[in-house]
Amino acid sequence: QPILSLRGVTKTYASQNGEATQVLGGIDLDIAEGEFVAILGFSGAGKTTLINSVAGLVEPDTGDILLRGARIEGTGKDRGLVFQSYSLFPWLTVEANVALAVDAVHKDKSKAERGALVKQKVELVGLGHAIDRKPGQLSGGMRQRVAVARALAMEPEILLLDEPLSALDALTRAKLQDEIERIRKEEGRTILLVTNDVDEALLLADRVAVLTPAPAARIGNIYDVDVPR
Ligand code: ADP
Ligand code: ADP
């Protein structure tokens, strides 16, 4: 059984002038446990709409999104999302930013367990030395690492990455790509990445799919591409 399944997922937005824009035209997608799938698409193709639907932030018009066979309901700790641009609280330290998420989703864990989980994930992303800093004292790459640590600390079934490296310079991006590969090997977690960076998709993913932009011959469909290894 796939860990994540999308079945006929559609989404149409109404624009200000009353016209409707269909963004997702019936997406079918299966992701196996432990798989790293990248979805490639140009800007405006619907990547964020797709990943936000999986995250539970966008409600599809029709279709089903199943996590281990059960329909998702809203957001949940089973799906950890990393946004395009840093979504950290500037007045909180790295530790407090991650702890906020951990405290919210791991109410079953003791305070000591939650604290240990925060430290472990911050160290995993290589920021042990910066755990007491605030986002303003971090580089862009470091801030995205905090966002990754925060998502991992939720211990999600699937990690959702929405162009997490697109706002970074080329060198920082390359470093973070290496980090994501290392983290993936250490944690063995299922990952869904959406990106417009072909090289990044081919470098990181086991499987690449292309999301065609609307309006196209087939709107908002997904085509699998074989990645030679
Ligand atoms: P991508 O992430 O691939 O750039 P998006 O999912 O952000 O694509 O957007 C796809 C299309 O849907 C774009 O044309 C965008 O303008 C439109 N869109 C996205 N969100 C909304 C919204 N909340 N309301 C109306 N149109 C939207
Ligand atoms: P990254 O690849 O994570 O973006 P950088 O190469 O930008 O990291 O930074 C390398 C080191 O320089 C970091 O480990 C950090 O200690 C320090 N550093 C970078 N930017 C800042 C900043 N704005 N404030 C404080 N320290 C910084």
Coordinates of C-alpha atoms and ligand atoms in Angstrom, one line a residue:
Q1 CA 0.0 0.0 0.0
P2 CA 1.4 3.4 -0.9
I3 CA 2.0 5.8 2.0
L4 CA 0.3 8.6 0.1
S5 CA -2.2 8.4 -2.8
L6 CA -3.9 11.2 -4.7
R7 CA -6.9 10.2 -6.7
G8 CA -8.4 12.5 -9.3
V9 CA -7.6 15.6 -7.4
T10 CA -8.9 18.8 -9.0
K11 CA -8.7 22.5 -8.0
T12 CA -10.1 25.5 -9.7
Y13 CA -9.6 29.1 -8.4
A14 CA -12.1 31.9 -9.1
S15 CA -10.2 35.0 -10.1
Q16 CA -11.3 38.6 -9.5
N17 CA -12.9 39.1 -12.9
G18 CA -15.1 36.0 -12.3
E19 CA -13.2 33.7 -14.6
A20 CA -12.2 30.3 -13.3
T21 CA -8.7 29.0 -13.5
Q22 CA -8.3 25.2 -13.3
V23 CA -5.0 24.5 -11.8
L24 CA -5.2 20.8 -11.0
G25 CA -7.0 18.7 -13.6
G26 CA -7.3 15.4 -11.9
I27 CA -4.1 14.4 -10.3
D28 CA -3.3 10.7 -9.6
L29 CA -0.2 10.0 -7.7
D30 CA 1.1 7.2 -5.5
I31 CA 4.2 7.5 -3.3
A32 CA 5.7 4.4 -1.7
E33 CA 7.1 4.4 1.9
G34 CA 10.6 5.7 1.9
E35 CA 10.4 7.1 -1.6
F36 CA 11.6 10.6 -2.5
V37 CA 9.4 12.0 -5.2
A38 CA 10.0 15.3 -6.9
I39 CA 7.3 17.1 -8.9
L40 CA 8.7 19.5 -11.5
G41 CA 6.7 22.4 -12.9
F42 CA 7.1 25.9 -14.1
S43 CA 6.1 28.8 -12.0
G44 CA 2.3 28.9 -11.9
A45 CA 1.9 25.2 -12.8
G46 CA 0.2 24.5 -9.5
K47 CA 3.0 23.0 -7.5
T48 CA 2.1 24.9 -4.3
T49 CA -1.6 24.2 -4.8
L50 CA -0.7 20.5 -5.0
I51 CA 1.6 20.3 -2.0
N52 CA -0.7 22.5 0.1
S53 CA -3.5 20.2 -0.7
V54 CA -1.5 17.3 0.7
A55 CA -0.6 19.4 3.7
G56 CA -4.2 20.2 4.2
L57 CA -3.9 23.9 3.7
V58 CA -5.9 23.9 0.4
E59 CA -9.1 22.0 0.0
P60 CA -9.4 20.2 -3.4
D61 CA -12.7 20.6 -5.3
T62 CA -12.9 16.9 -6.0
G63 CA -10.8 13.8 -5.5
D64 CA -9.2 12.0 -2.6
I65 CA -5.9 12.4 -0.8
L66 CA -5.2 9.3 1.3
L67 CA -2.5 8.8 3.8
R68 CA -2.0 5.1 4.5
G69 CA -5.4 4.6 2.9
A70 CA -7.2 7.1 5.2
R71 CA -8.5 10.4 3.9
I72 CA -6.6 13.3 5.3
E73 CA -8.5 15.8 7.3
G74 CA -7.0 19.3 7.5
T75 CA -3.4 19.7 8.6
G76 CA -1.7 17.2 10.8
K77 CA 1.5 16.2 12.4
D78 CA 1.6 13.3 10.0
R79 CA 2.6 15.8 7.3
G80 CA 5.5 18.1 7.9
L81 CA 5.7 21.1 5.5
V82 CA 8.7 23.3 4.7
F83 CA 7.7 26.5 3.0
Q84 CA 9.5 28.4 0.2
S85 CA 10.5 31.2 2.5
Y86 CA 11.4 31.1 6.1
S87 CA 8.4 31.0 8.3
L88 CA 10.2 31.4 11.6
F89 CA 9.1 33.6 14.5
P90 CA 11.8 36.3 14.6
W91 CA 11.5 36.9 18.3
L92 CA 12.1 33.3 19.2
T93 CA 15.4 31.3 19.3
V94 CA 16.0 28.4 17.0
E95 CA 15.3 26.1 19.9
A96 CA 12.0 27.9 20.8
N97 CA 10.9 27.9 17.1
V98 CA 11.3 24.2 16.9
A99 CA 9.9 23.6 20.4
L100 CA 6.7 25.5 19.5
A101 CA 5.9 22.9 16.8
V102 CA 7.0 20.0 19.0
D103 CA 4.9 21.1 22.0
A104 CA 1.9 21.5 19.7
V105 CA 2.0 18.1 18.1
H106 CA 3.6 15.8 20.7
K107 CA 1.3 16.4 23.7
D108 CA 1.8 12.7 24.5
K109 CA 5.5 13.1 25.1
S110 CA 7.0 14.4 28.4
K111 CA 8.6 17.8 28.6
A112 CA 12.1 16.1 28.8
E113 CA 11.3 14.0 25.7
R114 CA 10.1 17.0 23.8
G115 CA 13.2 18.9 24.7
A116 CA 15.5 16.1 23.6
L117 CA 13.6 15.8 20.3
V118 CA 14.1 19.5 19.6
K119 CA 17.8 19.2 20.3
Q120 CA 18.2 16.1 18.2
K121 CA 16.6 17.6 15.1
V122 CA 18.5 20.9 15.5
E123 CA 21.7 18.9 15.7
L124 CA 20.7 16.8 12.7
V125 CA 20.5 19.8 10.5
G126 CA 23.9 21.0 11.7
L127 CA 22.7 23.9 13.9
G128 CA 23.6 22.7 17.3
H129 CA 26.0 25.6 17.7
A130 CA 23.3 28.1 16.8
I131 CA 20.4 26.7 18.9
D132 CA 20.2 29.9 21.1
R133 CA 20.3 32.3 18.2
K134 CA 17.3 34.1 16.7
P135 CA 16.5 34.0 13.0
G136 CA 17.9 37.5 12.5
Q137 CA 21.3 36.2 13.5
L138 CA 21.2 33.4 10.9
S139 CA 22.0 33.2 7.2
G140 CA 19.3 32.3 4.8
G141 CA 20.5 28.7 4.5
M142 CA 20.6 28.3 8.3
R143 CA 17.0 29.6 8.5
Q144 CA 15.8 27.0 6.0
R145 CA 17.6 24.4 8.0
V146 CA 15.6 25.4 11.1
A147 CA 12.4 25.0 9.0
V148 CA 13.6 21.5 8.0
A149 CA 14.4 20.7 11.7
R150 CA 11.0 21.9 12.8
A151 CA 9.2 19.8 10.1
L152 CA 11.3 16.7 11.0
A153 CA 10.6 17.2 14.7
M154 CA 6.9 16.7 14.1
E155 CA 8.1 13.1 13.1
P156 CA 5.8 13.2 10.1
E157 CA 4.9 10.2 7.9
I158 CA 5.9 12.3 5.0
L159 CA 8.0 15.4 4.6
L160 CA 6.6 18.0 2.2
L161 CA 9.1 20.4 0.7
D162 CA 7.8 23.4 -1.3
E163 CA 10.7 24.8 -3.2
P164 CA 12.7 25.0 0.1
L165 CA 15.9 26.1 -1.6
S166 CA 14.6 28.6 -4.2
A167 CA 15.3 31.7 -2.2
L168 CA 18.9 30.8 -1.6
D169 CA 22.0 31.6 -3.6
A170 CA 23.6 28.9 -5.7
L171 CA 26.3 27.9 -3.3
T172 CA 24.0 27.7 -0.3
R173 CA 21.5 25.8 -2.3
A174 CA 24.1 23.2 -3.3
K175 CA 25.1 22.8 0.4
L176 CA 21.5 22.4 1.5
Q177 CA 21.0 19.8 -1.3
D178 CA 23.8 17.8 0.2
E179 CA 22.2 18.2 3.7
I180 CA 18.9 17.0 2.5
E181 CA 20.5 13.9 1.0
R182 CA 22.3 13.2 4.2
I183 CA 19.2 13.8 6.4
R184 CA 17.3 11.5 4.1
K185 CA 19.8 8.7 4.5
E186 CA 19.9 9.1 8.3
E187 CA 16.1 9.4 8.7
G188 CA 14.9 7.3 5.8
R189 CA 11.8 9.4 5.6
T190 CA 9.3 9.6 2.7
I191 CA 9.7 13.0 0.9
L192 CA 7.6 14.9 -1.6
L193 CA 9.4 17.9 -3.1
V194 CA 8.0 20.4 -5.6
T195 CA 10.4 22.5 -7.5
N196 CA 11.1 24.3 -10.8
D197 CA 14.7 23.3 -10.6
V198 CA 15.3 20.3 -13.0
D199 CA 18.8 19.7 -11.7
E200 CA 17.6 19.6 -8.1
A201 CA 14.8 17.2 -8.9
L202 CA 17.2 14.8 -10.7
L203 CA 19.8 15.1 -8.0
L204 CA 17.6 14.4 -5.0
A205 CA 14.6 12.3 -6.1
D206 CA 14.1 8.6 -6.8
R207 CA 11.3 9.5 -9.1
V208 CA 10.5 12.7 -10.9
A209 CA 7.0 13.7 -12.2
V210 CA 6.1 16.7 -14.3
L211 CA 3.1 18.9 -13.5
T212 CA 2.0 20.5 -16.7
P213 CA 0.9 24.1 -16.5
A214 CA -2.6 25.2 -17.3
P215 CA -3.8 25.9 -19.9
A216 CA -2.3 22.9 -21.6
A217 CA -3.5 20.1 -23.7
R218 CA -4.0 18.2 -20.5
I219 CA -4.4 20.6 -17.7
G220 CA -2.7 19.9 -14.4
N221 CA -1.7 16.3 -15.1
I222 CA 1.2 14.4 -13.9
Y223 CA 3.7 12.5 -16.0
D224 CA 6.3 10.2 -14.6
V225 CA 9.8 10.5 -15.8
D226 CA 12.4 7.7 -15.4
V227 CA 15.5 8.9 -13.5
P228 CA 18.5 6.9 -14.6
R229 CA 20.6 5.9 -11.6
Ligands
ADP1 P1 3.3 27.1 -8.6 O1 3.5 26.8 -7.1 O2 3.6 26.0 -9.5 O3 3.9 28.4 -9.0 P2 0.6 27.8 -7.6 O4 -0.1 26.6 -7.1 O5 1.1 28.7 -6.7 O6 1.7 27.3 -8.7 O7 -0.4 28.6 -8.6 C1 -1.0 28.0 -9.7 C2 -2.0 29.0 -10.3 O8 -3.1 29.2 -9.5 C3 -1.4 30.4 -10.6 O9 -1.9 30.8 -11.8 C4 -1.9 31.2 -9.4 O10 -2.0 32.5 -9.8 C5 -3.2 30.6 -9.1 N1 -3.5 30.7 -7.7 C6 -2.8 30.1 -6.7 N2 -3.4 30.3 -5.5 C7 -4.5 31.0 -5.7 C8 -5.6 31.6 -4.9 N3 -5.6 31.4 -3.6 N4 -6.6 32.3 -5.6 C9 -6.6 32.4 -6.9 N5 -5.7 31.9 -7.7 C10 -4.6 31.3 -7.2
ADP2 P1 24.6 28.4 5.1 O1 25.3 27.5 4.1 O2 23.9 27.6 6.1 O3 23.8 29.5 4.6 P2 26.8 30.3 5.5 O4 27.8 29.7 4.6 O5 26.0 31.4 5.0 O6 25.8 29.0 5.9 O7 27.4 30.6 6.9 C1 28.5 29.9 7.4 C2 28.6 30.2 8.9 O8 28.7 31.6 9.1 C3 27.4 29.7 9.7 O9 27.7 28.5 10.3 C4 27.2 30.8 10.8 O10 27.8 30.4 12.0 C5 27.9 32.0 10.2 N1 26.9 33.0 9.7 C6 26.5 33.2 8.5 N2 25.6 34.3 8.4 C7 25.5 34.7 9.6 C8 24.7 35.8 10.2 N3 23.9 36.6 9.4 N4 24.8 36.0 11.5 C9 25.6 35.3 12.2 N5 26.4 34.3 11.8 C10 26.3 34.0 10.5

